[in-house]
Coordinates of C-alpha atoms in Angstrom, one line a residue:
M1 CA 11.4 -17.2 -104.8
S2 CA 8.2 -18.2 -103.3
K3 CA 5.1 -20.0 -102.9
T4 CA 1.9 -19.4 -102.7
V5 CA -0.9 -21.1 -101.5
S6 CA -5.0 -20.0 -102.2
Q7 CA -6.3 -20.8 -99.2
S8 CA -7.9 -17.8 -98.4
G9 CA -8.8 -15.5 -101.4
D10 CA -7.1 -12.1 -101.3
A11 CA -5.1 -13.3 -98.4
A12 CA -2.2 -14.5 -100.1
T13 CA -2.4 -11.8 -103.0
E14 CA -3.1 -8.4 -101.4
S15 CA 0.0 -6.7 -99.9
P16 CA -0.1 -7.1 -96.0
R17 CA 0.6 -3.8 -96.0
S18 CA -2.6 -2.4 -96.9
R19 CA -5.1 -5.5 -95.1
F20 CA -3.4 -6.5 -92.0
K21 CA -3.9 -4.4 -88.5
A22 CA -1.0 -6.4 -87.0
A23 CA 1.5 -8.7 -87.3
I24 CA 1.9 -11.8 -85.0
F25 CA 6.1 -13.2 -85.4
D26 CA 6.9 -16.6 -83.8
L27 CA 10.7 -15.6 -82.1
D28 CA 13.4 -19.1 -82.7
G29 CA 13.6 -19.7 -86.3
V30 CA 11.7 -16.4 -87.7
L31 CA 13.2 -13.7 -86.0
T32 CA 16.2 -14.9 -84.0
R33 CA 19.0 -18.0 -84.8
T34 CA 18.2 -19.5 -81.4
A35 CA 17.2 -22.9 -83.5
A36 CA 20.1 -24.1 -83.5
V37 CA 21.1 -23.6 -79.6
H38 CA 17.8 -25.0 -78.9
A39 CA 18.6 -27.8 -80.7
A40 CA 22.3 -28.0 -78.8
A41 CA 20.5 -27.6 -75.5
W42 CA 18.1 -30.9 -76.1
K43 CA 20.9 -32.8 -77.6
S44 CA 22.8 -33.1 -74.6
T45 CA 20.0 -33.2 -72.6
F46 CA 18.4 -36.0 -74.4
D47 CA 21.7 -37.9 -74.9
D48 CA 22.5 -37.8 -71.3
V49 CA 19.0 -39.5 -70.7
L50 CA 19.4 -42.3 -72.8
N51 CA 23.1 -42.4 -71.8
R52 CA 21.8 -42.7 -68.1
R53 CA 19.3 -45.9 -69.0
G54 CA 22.1 -47.5 -70.5
E55 CA 19.8 -48.5 -73.5
D56 CA 20.6 -49.7 -77.1
Q57 CA 19.2 -46.2 -78.5
A58 CA 20.0 -43.8 -82.2
P59 CA 21.6 -40.5 -80.1
F60 CA 19.5 -37.7 -80.6
D61 CA 19.8 -36.5 -83.8
V62 CA 19.1 -32.2 -84.0
E63 CA 17.8 -32.6 -87.5
S64 CA 14.8 -35.1 -87.6
D65 CA 14.2 -35.5 -84.0
Y66 CA 14.4 -31.7 -82.9
R67 CA 11.6 -31.0 -86.0
R68 CA 9.5 -33.5 -85.4
Y69 CA 9.0 -33.8 -82.2
V70 CA 10.8 -30.6 -80.2
D71 CA 10.5 -27.4 -82.4
G72 CA 8.0 -25.2 -81.7
M73 CA 7.0 -27.1 -78.4
P74 CA 6.6 -26.2 -74.8
R75 CA 9.6 -27.5 -73.4
F76 CA 8.0 -29.9 -70.9
D77 CA 6.0 -31.0 -73.9
G78 CA 8.8 -31.1 -76.1
V79 CA 10.1 -33.9 -72.8
R80 CA 7.2 -35.8 -73.9
S81 CA 7.1 -36.2 -77.3
F82 CA 11.0 -37.1 -77.6
L83 CA 10.5 -39.8 -74.5
A84 CA 7.6 -41.0 -75.8
S85 CA 8.6 -41.5 -79.1
R86 CA 11.4 -43.7 -77.8
G87 CA 9.2 -46.0 -75.4
I88 CA 10.8 -44.0 -72.3
E89 CA 8.6 -43.5 -69.6
V90 CA 9.6 -41.0 -66.8
P91 CA 7.4 -39.8 -63.7
E92 CA 6.2 -36.6 -64.4
G93 CA 7.9 -35.0 -61.3
D94 CA 7.0 -31.3 -60.3
P95 CA 8.2 -27.6 -61.6
D96 CA 10.4 -26.9 -59.2
D97 CA 12.4 -30.7 -59.3
R98 CA 16.5 -30.2 -59.4
P99 CA 17.7 -30.5 -63.3
E100 CA 19.6 -33.9 -62.4
E101 CA 16.4 -35.6 -61.5
E102 CA 14.8 -38.3 -64.3
T103 CA 11.4 -36.5 -64.5
I104 CA 9.3 -34.7 -66.9
Y105 CA 9.9 -31.6 -65.2
G106 CA 13.6 -32.6 -64.3
I107 CA 15.2 -33.3 -67.4
G108 CA 13.1 -30.0 -69.3
N109 CA 14.6 -28.3 -66.4
R110 CA 18.2 -29.7 -67.0
K111 CA 17.5 -28.8 -71.0
N112 CA 17.0 -24.8 -69.6
E113 CA 20.1 -25.2 -67.4
H114 CA 22.3 -26.2 -71.4
F115 CA 20.7 -23.6 -73.1
Q116 CA 21.1 -20.6 -70.5
H117 CA 24.8 -21.7 -70.7
L118 CA 25.3 -21.9 -74.7
L119 CA 23.0 -18.5 -74.4
K120 CA 25.5 -16.8 -72.3
E121 CA 28.6 -19.0 -74.4
K122 CA 27.5 -18.1 -77.9
G123 CA 25.2 -14.9 -77.7
V124 CA 21.9 -14.5 -80.1
D125 CA 21.9 -13.8 -83.8
T126 CA 18.9 -12.1 -85.7
F127 CA 17.6 -13.2 -89.4
D128 CA 17.7 -9.6 -90.9
D129 CA 15.7 -10.5 -93.4
A130 CA 12.6 -10.8 -90.7
V131 CA 13.8 -7.7 -89.1
E132 CA 14.1 -5.6 -91.5
Q133 CA 10.1 -6.6 -92.1
L134 CA 9.3 -6.2 -88.5
R135 CA 10.4 -2.3 -88.9
R136 CA 9.0 -1.6 -92.0
W137 CA 5.7 -2.5 -90.7
R138 CA 6.0 -0.9 -87.6
A139 CA 6.5 2.4 -89.8
A140 CA 3.8 1.7 -92.0
G141 CA 1.6 1.5 -88.8
L142 CA 0.8 -2.2 -88.4
K143 CA 0.9 -3.5 -84.3
T144 CA 3.6 -6.0 -83.6
A145 CA 3.8 -9.0 -80.7
V146 CA 6.6 -11.8 -80.8
V147 CA 5.6 -15.1 -79.3
S148 CA 7.7 -17.9 -78.1
S149 CA 6.8 -21.6 -76.6
S150 CA 10.0 -20.7 -74.8
R151 CA 10.1 -19.2 -71.4
N152 CA 13.2 -17.5 -72.5
C153 CA 11.9 -15.3 -74.6
V154 CA 12.9 -12.1 -72.6
P155 CA 16.5 -12.9 -72.6
V156 CA 16.7 -13.7 -75.6
L157 CA 14.7 -10.3 -77.2
E158 CA 17.4 -8.6 -74.8
A159 CA 20.3 -10.4 -76.0
A160 CA 18.9 -9.5 -79.7
G161 CA 18.4 -5.9 -79.1
L162 CA 14.3 -6.4 -80.1
S163 CA 12.7 -5.6 -77.2
E164 CA 11.4 -2.6 -78.1
L165 CA 9.8 -3.3 -81.5
F166 CA 6.7 -4.8 -80.0
D167 CA 3.7 -3.9 -79.0
A168 CA 2.9 -7.6 -77.5
K169 CA 4.5 -10.7 -75.9
V170 CA 3.1 -14.1 -75.2
D171 CA 6.1 -16.6 -74.4
G172 CA 6.1 -19.8 -72.3
V173 CA 5.9 -18.0 -68.7
D174 CA 2.5 -16.1 -70.0
A175 CA 1.1 -19.2 -71.1
A176 CA 1.8 -20.9 -68.0
E177 CA 0.9 -18.3 -66.1
I178 CA -2.6 -18.1 -67.7
G179 CA -2.9 -21.5 -68.7
L180 CA -2.8 -21.4 -72.7
Q181 CA -1.9 -24.7 -74.3
G182 CA 0.9 -24.8 -76.5
K183 CA 1.2 -25.7 -80.1
P184 CA -0.6 -26.7 -82.7
D185 CA -3.5 -25.2 -80.4
A186 CA -4.0 -21.6 -81.0
D187 CA -4.2 -20.4 -77.7
I188 CA -0.5 -18.1 -77.7
F189 CA -1.2 -16.4 -81.0
L190 CA -4.9 -15.9 -80.1
E191 CA -4.0 -14.3 -76.7
A192 CA -1.2 -12.5 -79.0
A193 CA -3.9 -11.0 -81.3
R194 CA -6.0 -9.9 -78.1
R195 CA -3.2 -8.1 -76.3
L196 CA -2.9 -6.2 -79.5
E197 CA -6.7 -5.5 -79.5
V198 CA -7.1 -7.2 -83.2
R199 CA -9.0 -9.7 -84.6
P200 CA -7.2 -12.8 -85.8
R201 CA -8.7 -12.6 -89.6
D202 CA -6.8 -9.0 -89.3
A203 CA -3.5 -10.1 -88.5
I204 CA -0.6 -11.6 -90.5
V205 CA 1.1 -14.8 -88.5
L206 CA 5.0 -16.0 -89.4
E207 CA 5.8 -19.3 -88.5
D208 CA 8.7 -21.1 -89.2
A209 CA 7.4 -24.5 -87.4
V210 CA 4.9 -27.0 -88.7
S211 CA 3.5 -26.6 -85.5
G212 CA 3.3 -22.8 -85.2
V213 CA 1.6 -22.9 -89.1
K214 CA -1.1 -25.3 -87.5
A215 CA -1.9 -22.9 -85.4
G216 CA -1.9 -19.7 -87.2
R217 CA -4.7 -22.2 -89.2
A218 CA -6.4 -23.2 -86.1
G219 CA -6.7 -19.8 -85.3
G220 CA -8.3 -18.4 -88.2
F221 CA -5.6 -15.9 -89.1
G222 CA -5.8 -13.8 -91.9
L223 CA -3.0 -14.7 -93.9
V224 CA -0.1 -17.5 -91.8
V225 CA 3.2 -17.2 -93.3
G226 CA 5.4 -20.1 -93.2
V227 CA 9.0 -19.0 -93.0
A228 CA 11.1 -21.4 -94.6
R229 CA 14.3 -21.9 -92.9
D230 CA 14.9 -25.3 -93.8
R231 CA 13.8 -25.7 -97.6
Q232 CA 13.3 -29.7 -96.5
Q233 CA 9.8 -28.7 -94.9
D234 CA 6.8 -28.2 -96.8
L235 CA 4.7 -26.1 -94.8
A236 CA 2.3 -25.2 -96.8
E237 CA 0.9 -28.8 -96.5
H238 CA 0.3 -28.1 -92.8
G239 CA -1.9 -24.7 -93.9
A240 CA 0.6 -21.6 -94.9
D241 CA -1.1 -19.4 -97.0
V242 CA 1.8 -18.2 -98.3
V243 CA 5.6 -19.5 -97.6
V244 CA 8.6 -17.4 -98.4
Y245 CA 12.1 -17.8 -98.1
D246 CA 13.2 -14.3 -97.0
V247 CA 10.5 -12.3 -94.7
R248 CA 11.1 -9.3 -97.0
E249 CA 9.6 -11.3 -100.4
L250 CA 6.2 -10.0 -98.8
E251 CA 6.8 -6.8 -99.3
G252 CA 5.6 -6.8 -102.7
R253 CA 2.6 -9.1 -102.8

């Protein structure tokens, strides 16, 4: 079952295959099941920060805190966001800070260490519905791109066996190199459209996070699809034209 929101006329009702030239997929939560790995890495990191400070605060919650403060954000923005929510201030530091340092960058690098360890230990699972629809659209001639705020996009794609399915990629490494703002700013999606050589209005954005849906809407994309992996989120409220539980539902539109 899906939910349609009439925000862009025919965009929500006409077949994406016939109307659009490209599809831009968010990685974590849409294509790969790495959200749980990221959440576990964040929990290990933030619980360590809270314990070190000896403050009487609740541990990091992998449901509410993850979705509210770090999901879809560049890593260091996630650190800033969560610590601010708990009233914790630490120095900014430098990007090459060691993981044990109590700075924004040190804590972010600590999270990356935890993520890399869990990635090697657990591997990467994919969402079959999104991968199947991705292959269908490519076979029909749509250009495809993958975006991720993570700097681990390439190893995740390789581990999932998806590297050859995209004409363009924009990730956290690219964003840092060329100065792109993180979601909910539209920069990362607009750069993907530029690399695909399509206008935003001729491209579909698929996102599972509120910040990503807001970014797609801000970028003026032709169809913003909210992929409701977590059915408790109201992605339509934040700008999705269509909300689906299974990406293959788009094939019949």
